[in-house]
mmCIF file of C-alpha atoms in Angstrom:
data_model
loop_
_atom_site.group_PDB
_atom_site.id
_atom_site.type_symbol
_atom_site.label_atom_id
_atom_site.label_comp_id
_atom_site.label_asym_id
_atom_site.label_seq_id
_atom_site.Cartn_x
_atom_site.Cartn_y
_atom_site.Cartn_z
ATOM 1 C CA MET A 1 -5.692 -21.873 1.914
ATOM 2 C CA ASP A 2 -4.983 -19.352 -1.562
ATOM 3 C CA LEU A 3 -7.847 -17.360 -2.753
ATOM 4 C CA ARG A 4 -7.687 -15.176 -5.491
ATOM 5 C CA LEU A 5 -10.351 -12.091 -5.049
ATOM 6 C CA THR A 6 -11.841 -11.572 -8.748
ATOM 7 C CA ARG A 7 -12.225 -9.226 -11.033
ATOM 8 C CA ARG A 8 -14.008 -7.795 -13.978
ATOM 9 C CA GLY A 9 -13.047 -7.756 -16.556
ATOM 10 C CA LEU A 10 -12.398 -5.057 -19.344
ATOM 11 C CA LEU A 11 -16.065 -3.149 -19.708
ATOM 12 C CA ALA A 12 -16.364 -2.588 -23.519
ATOM 13 C CA GLY A 13 -16.005 1.431 -24.097
ATOM 14 C CA VAL A 14 -14.863 2.469 -21.311
ATOM 15 C CA LEU A 15 -13.255 6.255 -22.150
ATOM 16 C CA ALA A 16 -9.168 6.259 -21.707
ATOM 17 C CA ALA A 17 -7.691 8.302 -18.833
ATOM 18 C CA ALA A 18 -5.290 11.036 -19.165
ATOM 19 C CA THR A 19 -3.405 11.806 -16.089
ATOM 20 C CA VAL A 20 -3.512 14.983 -13.904
ATOM 21 C CA SER A 21 -0.604 14.731 -11.717
ATOM 22 C CA ALA A 22 0.283 16.835 -8.433
ATOM 23 C CA CYS A 23 -3.224 17.938 -7.617
ATOM 24 C CA SER A 24 -3.712 20.019 -11.044
ATOM 25 C CA SER A 25 -6.559 21.001 -13.712
ATOM 26 C CA ALA A 26 -6.356 23.110 -16.160
ATOM 27 C CA PRO A 27 -7.842 27.116 -15.437
ATOM 28 C CA GLY A 28 -11.174 27.621 -16.225
ATOM 29 C CA ALA A 29 -12.018 24.057 -16.714
ATOM 30 C CA THR A 30 -15.527 23.317 -17.721
ATOM 31 C CA PRO A 31 -17.234 21.428 -14.778
ATOM 32 C CA ALA A 32 -16.367 18.141 -14.494
ATOM 33 C CA PRO A 33 -18.021 15.392 -15.762
ATOM 34 C CA THR A 34 -19.729 12.331 -13.820
ATOM 35 C CA ILE A 35 -17.177 9.812 -12.538
ATOM 36 C CA SER A 36 -17.338 6.614 -13.919
ATOM 37 C CA PHE A 37 -17.003 3.486 -11.447
ATOM 38 C CA ASP A 38 -15.299 1.253 -14.212
ATOM 39 C CA PRO A 39 -11.521 1.796 -13.855
ATOM 40 C CA PRO A 40 -9.751 -0.256 -16.992
ATOM 41 C CA GLY A 41 -8.772 -3.536 -16.050
ATOM 42 C CA ASP A 42 -7.281 -4.162 -12.554
ATOM 43 C CA ALA A 43 -6.978 -0.719 -11.685
ATOM 44 C CA PRO A 44 -8.211 0.481 -8.760
ATOM 45 C CA LEU A 45 -11.027 3.385 -8.345
ATOM 46 C CA ALA A 46 -9.356 4.996 -4.925
ATOM 47 C CA VAL A 47 -5.652 4.946 -3.237
ATOM 48 C CA TRP A 48 -4.661 5.768 -0.338
ATOM 49 C CA GLU A 49 -0.876 5.599 0.144
ATOM 50 C CA LEU A 50 2.269 6.724 2.213
ATOM 51 C CA THR A 51 5.641 6.480 0.951
ATOM 52 C CA GLY A 52 9.076 7.740 2.416
ATOM 53 C CA GLY A 53 9.115 8.828 5.984
ATOM 54 C CA LEU A 54 11.032 7.020 8.436
ATOM 55 C CA ASN A 55 11.473 2.977 6.795
ATOM 56 C CA ALA A 56 14.332 0.761 8.019
ATOM 57 C CA PRO A 57 16.022 -0.951 5.012
ATOM 58 C CA GLY A 58 13.219 -3.436 3.159
ATOM 59 C CA MET A 59 10.267 -2.121 5.266
ATOM 60 C CA ALA A 60 9.636 0.111 2.294
ATOM 61 C CA ALA A 61 10.138 -2.467 -0.503
ATOM 62 C CA LEU A 62 6.859 -4.687 1.654
ATOM 63 C CA ARG A 63 5.030 -1.622 3.110
ATOM 64 C CA PRO A 64 1.309 -1.685 0.642
ATOM 65 C CA PRO A 65 -0.853 0.919 0.244
ATOM 66 C CA ARG A 66 -3.216 1.619 3.113
ATOM 67 C CA LEU A 67 -5.878 1.877 1.392
ATOM 68 C CA VAL A 68 -7.178 0.272 -2.174
ATOM 69 C CA ILE A 69 -10.980 0.737 -3.502
ATOM 70 C CA TYR A 70 -11.892 -0.544 -6.794
ATOM 71 C CA GLY A 71 -14.591 -0.180 -9.350
ATOM 72 C CA ASP A 72 -16.800 -3.231 -8.430
ATOM 73 C CA GLY A 73 -16.658 -2.133 -4.625
ATOM 74 C CA GLU A 74 -13.643 -4.314 -3.345
ATOM 75 C CA ALA A 75 -11.844 -2.468 -0.675
ATOM 76 C CA ILE A 76 -8.349 -3.964 1.023
ATOM 77 C CA ALA A 77 -6.660 -2.015 3.960
ATOM 78 C CA ASP A 78 -2.928 -2.770 4.401
ATOM 79 C CA ALA A 79 -3.480 -6.227 2.063
ATOM 80 C CA THR A 80 -4.053 -7.620 5.074
ATOM 81 C CA TYR A 81 -8.184 -6.992 5.291
ATOM 82 C CA ARG A 82 -11.008 -7.354 2.507
ATOM 83 C CA SER A 83 -14.893 -5.859 2.285
ATOM 84 C CA ARG A 84 -16.800 -4.575 0.144
ATOM 85 C CA LEU A 85 -18.395 -0.577 -0.094
ATOM 86 C CA ASP A 86 -22.421 -1.056 -1.347
ATOM 87 C CA PRO A 87 -23.272 0.721 -4.922
ATOM 88 C CA ASP A 88 -24.247 4.162 -2.689
ATOM 89 C CA GLN A 89 -21.174 4.154 -0.607
ATOM 90 C CA LEU A 90 -18.803 3.756 -3.541
ATOM 91 C CA ARG A 91 -20.599 6.283 -5.308
ATOM 92 C CA GLY A 92 -21.093 8.825 -3.005
ATOM 93 C CA LEU A 93 -16.865 8.576 -1.909
ATOM 94 C CA ALA A 94 -16.563 8.546 -5.483
ATOM 95 C CA THR A 95 -17.799 11.577 -6.183
ATOM 96 C CA THR A 96 -16.920 13.524 -3.371
ATOM 97 C CA LEU A 97 -13.038 12.352 -3.614
ATOM 98 C CA ALA A 98 -13.295 13.778 -6.794
ATOM 99 C CA ASP A 99 -14.361 17.090 -5.681
ATOM 100 C CA ASP A 100 -11.918 17.447 -2.931
ATOM 101 C CA LEU A 101 -8.798 16.489 -5.146
ATOM 102 C CA ARG A 102 -10.418 18.989 -7.802
ATOM 103 C CA ALA A 103 -11.156 21.820 -5.427
ATOM 104 C CA ASN A 104 -8.456 24.922 -6.466
ATOM 105 C CA ALA A 105 -7.477 24.977 -2.351
ATOM 106 C CA ALA A 106 -6.247 21.437 -3.413
ATOM 107 C CA GLN A 107 -4.210 22.328 -6.138
ATOM 108 C CA LYS A 108 -2.409 25.370 -4.326
ATOM 109 C CA LYS A 109 1.065 23.970 -3.645
ATOM 110 C CA PRO A 110 1.572 25.383 0.767
ATOM 111 C CA THR A 111 4.636 27.812 0.598
ATOM 112 C CA GLY A 112 6.709 27.922 3.331
ATOM 113 C CA ALA A 113 5.796 24.978 4.531
ATOM 114 C CA PRO A 114 8.474 23.188 6.809
ATOM 115 C CA SER A 115 10.313 19.883 6.390
ATOM 116 C CA ILE A 116 9.636 17.462 9.120
ATOM 117 C CA LEU A 117 12.268 14.717 9.265
ATOM 118 C CA ASP A 118 11.794 11.339 8.338
ATOM 119 C CA ALA A 119 7.488 12.664 7.827
ATOM 120 C CA PRO A 120 6.156 10.254 5.278
ATOM 121 C CA THR A 121 4.436 11.833 2.104
ATOM 122 C CA THR A 122 0.062 10.974 1.728
ATOM 123 C CA LYS A 123 -0.861 10.275 -1.722
ATOM 124 C CA LEU A 124 -4.214 9.919 -2.466
ATOM 125 C CA THR A 125 -5.631 9.548 -5.322
ATOM 126 C CA VAL A 126 -9.316 8.612 -7.379
ATOM 127 C CA TRP A 127 -9.954 7.713 -10.976
ATOM 128 C CA SER A 128 -12.396 9.209 -12.897
ATOM 129 C CA ALA A 129 -13.571 9.288 -16.615
ATOM 130 C CA SER A 130 -12.015 12.569 -17.629
ATOM 131 C CA GLY A 131 -8.578 11.366 -15.492
ATOM 132 C CA THR A 132 -6.169 10.238 -12.277
ATOM 133 C CA LEU A 133 -6.860 13.195 -9.795
ATOM 134 C CA THR A 134 -3.853 12.221 -7.502
ATOM 135 C CA CYS A 135 -2.547 14.879 -4.948
ATOM 136 C CA SER A 136 0.608 14.733 -2.418
ATOM 137 C CA ALA A 137 1.509 16.458 0.371
ATOM 138 C CA GLU A 138 4.371 16.076 2.881
ATOM 139 C CA GLY A 139 4.058 15.908 6.254
ATOM 140 C CA LEU A 140 0.356 15.575 5.583
ATOM 141 C CA ASP A 141 -0.865 15.089 9.207
ATOM 142 C CA GLU A 142 2.292 16.280 11.148
ATOM 143 C CA LEU A 143 1.278 19.452 9.698
ATOM 144 C CA LYS A 144 -2.099 19.779 10.818
ATOM 145 C CA PRO A 145 -2.146 21.623 13.454
ATOM 146 C CA ASP A 146 -0.367 24.795 12.050
ATOM 147 C CA HIS A 147 -2.753 24.594 8.832
ATOM 148 C CA TRP A 148 -0.136 24.449 6.032
ATOM 149 C CA TYR A 149 -2.557 21.882 3.755
ATOM 150 C CA PRO A 150 -5.798 22.836 2.901
ATOM 151 C CA ASP A 151 -8.715 21.529 4.408
ATOM 152 C CA VAL A 152 -10.165 19.802 1.290
ATOM 153 C CA LEU A 153 -7.289 17.136 1.490
ATOM 154 C CA TYR A 154 -7.318 16.210 5.091
ATOM 155 C CA ASP A 155 -11.388 15.856 4.421
ATOM 156 C CA ALA A 156 -10.260 13.928 1.262
ATOM 157 C CA ARG A 157 -7.363 11.945 4.094
ATOM 158 C CA ASP A 158 -10.340 11.253 6.284
ATOM 159 C CA ARG A 159 -12.633 10.103 4.117
ATOM 160 C CA LEU A 160 -10.414 6.802 3.010
ATOM 161 C CA ALA A 161 -9.530 6.672 6.891
ATOM 162 C CA THR A 162 -12.804 5.979 8.019
ATOM 163 C CA VAL A 163 -12.830 3.512 5.230
ATOM 164 C CA HIS A 164 -10.333 1.919 5.818
ATOM 165 C CA LYS A 165 -11.248 1.556 9.983
ATOM 166 C CA ALA A 166 -14.519 0.184 8.567
ATOM 167 C CA VAL A 167 -12.649 -2.605 6.813
ATOM 168 C CA SER A 168 -10.441 -3.681 9.245
ATOM 169 C CA ALA A 169 -12.901 -4.133 11.715
ATOM 170 C CA THR A 170 -14.291 -6.794 9.289
ATOM 171 C CA ALA A 171 -11.269 -8.643 9.824
ATOM 172 C CA GLN A 172 -11.937 -10.606 7.072
ATOM 173 C CA PRO A 173 -8.519 -11.771 5.530
ATOM 174 C CA TYR A 174 -7.511 -10.480 2.180
ATOM 175 C CA LEU A 175 -6.114 -13.621 0.301
ATOM 176 C CA ALA A 176 -4.052 -13.672 -3.228
ATOM 177 C CA THR A 177 -2.494 -16.469 -5.051
ATOM 178 C CA ARG A 178 0.861 -14.095 -5.931
ATOM 179 C CA VAL A 179 3.048 -13.247 -2.857
ATOM 180 C CA ARG A 180 6.195 -10.005 -2.627
ATOM 181 C CA VAL A 181 8.756 -11.481 -0.257
ATOM 182 C CA VAL A 182 11.564 -9.087 0.638
ATOM 183 C CA ALA A 183 14.655 -10.109 2.043
ATOM 184 C CA ILE A 184 17.730 -8.010 3.604
ATOM 185 C CA PRO A 185 20.545 -8.656 4.849
ATOM 186 C CA ALA A 186 21.064 -10.104 8.972
ATOM 187 C CA LEU A 187 23.600 -7.941 10.805
ATOM 188 C CA GLU A 188 26.756 -9.971 11.267
ATOM 189 C CA GLY A 189 26.866 -12.442 14.417
ATOM 190 C CA THR A 190 23.214 -12.245 14.759
ATOM 191 C CA ALA A 191 19.550 -14.906 14.127
ATOM 192 C CA GLY A 192 16.563 -15.265 15.188
ATOM 193 C CA SER A 193 13.079 -13.040 14.837
ATOM 194 C CA VAL A 194 13.906 -9.568 15.003
ATOM 195 C CA ALA A 195 13.271 -5.990 14.331
ATOM 196 C CA VAL A 196 14.265 -4.361 11.266
ATOM 197 C CA GLY A 197 16.726 -2.037 11.966
ATOM 198 C CA THR A 198 17.502 -3.108 15.529
ATOM 199 C CA PRO A 199 20.947 -2.163 16.756
ATOM 200 C CA VAL A 200 23.929 -5.120 17.078
ATOM 201 C CA ALA A 201 23.317 -4.778 20.813
ATOM 202 C CA ALA A 202 19.846 -5.426 21.094
ATOM 203 C CA LEU A 203 19.759 -8.254 19.072
ATOM 204 C CA PRO A 204 19.865 -11.897 20.360
ATOM 205 C CA SER A 205 22.319 -14.716 19.054
ATOM 206 C CA VAL A 206 20.117 -17.759 17.853
ATOM 207 C CA SER A 207 20.103 -20.015 15.083
ATOM 208 C CA SER A 208 18.290 -19.135 11.935
ATOM 209 C CA ALA A 209 15.866 -21.274 10.090
ATOM 210 C CA ALA A 210 17.625 -23.034 6.816
ATOM 211 C CA TRP A 211 16.104 -21.181 3.910
ATOM 212 C CA PRO A 212 12.789 -22.847 2.580
ATOM 213 C CA PRO A 213 13.634 -25.026 -0.886
ATOM 214 C CA GLY A 214 11.092 -23.736 -3.867
ATOM 215 C CA ILE A 215 11.546 -20.438 -3.084
ATOM 216 C CA THR A 216 14.401 -18.444 -5.614
ATOM 217 C CA LEU A 217 15.164 -15.048 -4.290
ATOM 218 C CA PRO A 218 16.865 -13.034 -7.054
ATOM 219 C CA ALA A 219 20.680 -11.443 -6.494
ATOM 220 C CA PRO A 220 20.712 -8.090 -4.054
ATOM 221 C CA ASP A 221 20.567 -4.691 -5.166
ATOM 222 C CA HIS A 222 23.283 -2.568 -4.974
ATOM 223 C CA ASP A 223 21.350 -1.866 -1.121
ATOM 224 C CA GLY A 224 21.583 -5.748 -0.697
ATOM 225 C CA LEU A 225 17.502 -5.972 -0.898
ATOM 226 C CA ARG A 226 15.924 -8.724 -2.380
ATOM 227 C CA ARG A 227 12.480 -8.762 -3.796
ATOM 228 C CA ALA A 228 10.700 -11.469 -5.459
ATOM 229 C CA ASP A 229 6.866 -11.351 -6.855
ATOM 230 C CA LEU A 230 6.032 -15.260 -6.883
ATOM 231 C CA ASP A 231 3.253 -17.272 -8.208
ATOM 232 C CA GLY A 232 2.418 -20.935 -8.147
ATOM 233 C CA ASP A 233 3.810 -23.499 -6.258
ATOM 234 C CA ALA A 234 6.679 -20.599 -4.837
ATOM 235 C CA ALA A 235 3.816 -18.490 -3.772
ATOM 236 C CA ARG A 236 2.061 -21.109 -1.460
ATOM 237 C CA ALA A 237 5.476 -22.192 -0.327
ATOM 238 C CA ALA A 238 6.164 -18.534 0.886
ATOM 239 C CA VAL A 239 2.926 -18.432 2.452
ATOM 240 C CA ARG A 240 3.456 -21.714 4.796
ATOM 241 C CA LEU A 241 7.321 -21.761 5.502
ATOM 242 C CA LEU A 242 8.023 -18.086 5.846
ATOM 243 C CA THR A 243 6.658 -15.814 8.422
ATOM 244 C CA ARG A 244 4.752 -12.825 8.118
ATOM 245 C CA ASP A 245 5.437 -9.508 9.642
ATOM 246 C CA LEU A 246 1.384 -9.042 9.891
ATOM 247 C CA ASP A 247 1.208 -5.753 11.876
ATOM 248 C CA GLN A 248 3.995 -3.964 10.038
ATOM 249 C CA ARG A 249 6.329 -3.596 13.219
ATOM 250 C CA GLY A 250 9.580 -4.867 11.522
ATOM 251 C CA ALA A 251 9.731 -7.893 13.591
ATOM 252 C CA TRP A 252 11.833 -9.827 10.655
ATOM 253 C CA PRO A 253 12.650 -13.857 11.107
ATOM 254 C CA THR A 254 16.081 -14.873 9.854
ATOM 255 C CA TYR A 255 16.791 -17.194 7.594
ATOM 256 C CA ARG A 256 20.259 -19.369 6.215
ATOM 257 C CA LEU A 257 21.028 -19.482 2.919
ATOM 258 C CA GLN A 258 22.405 -22.863 1.337
ATOM 259 C CA ASP A 259 25.666 -20.913 0.750
ATOM 260 C CA GLY A 260 25.702 -18.988 4.664
ATOM 261 C CA THR A 261 24.400 -16.428 3.824
ATOM 262 C CA VAL A 262 21.540 -15.053 6.791
ATOM 263 C CA LEU A 263 18.714 -13.099 6.139
ATOM 264 C CA ARG A 264 15.877 -11.174 7.190
ATOM 265 C CA ALA A 265 12.006 -11.501 5.433
ATOM 266 C CA SER A 266 8.536 -11.747 5.432
ATOM 267 C CA TRP A 267 5.971 -11.234 2.897
ATOM 268 C CA ARG A 268 2.953 -9.739 2.111
ATOM 269 C CA TYR A 269 0.003 -10.739 -0.357
ATOM 270 C CA LEU A 270 0.019 -8.768 -3.392
ATOM 271 C CA LEU A 271 -2.942 -6.825 -4.577
ATOM 272 C CA PRO A 272 -4.835 -7.334 -8.321
ATOM 273 C CA ASN A 273 -3.418 -4.303 -9.728
ATOM 274 C CA GLU A 274 0.256 -5.028 -8.496
#
């Protein structure tokens, strides 16, 4: 059964938010105003996501944020599990995250930090009535032993990681009426349920399933990737007929289109703000 988490409409009188990017704010700024917990529309209150890094083709296109928290307390981990923070938890988290990302230390870029091959970039975001605070740190976890980044960034990351762990532990599934389907070319001569990026020699040679009717894919981009955000009957067909890579390990089954093209494909639920 497909369900869509209800969202609140726009609140009258919400202040327009100007984006404050790259952990920066004006020098000598006045003390931070009180945090509002009502981002406009479906905009998230706080987000923890990983971008870049070592990803096989298609995995990045399907990868959801690690954690998204909305102004009504709804928390969604990996677009897979959901829970709800109570008002006190929400207020405490939003306030401390904003303090972390506003801190002078968080505004400084590390100098001479080594570049770690294939390390992802951690992006932390919190919304406030005075602006959206965002910090991005390449190799944040990998460089922690060497203290290249300030403690406040790790504090912010750890706060969100604690919520992520709690949400995942509830095992309450996140469901939605909209889904994202991603498909990539299968390696020639291979088929079956295989890990994305697996070498040719390691792939089994078995029959592919026929691509389900009712799910229309767009033309491939220059990398051969096809991505479709679906709603209605097409979304329900995807949920019912395509295999989901629930643990995000890249084990995508293969499917054969009517023209003989063999694809690997998977899907996930879209978040309210996507």
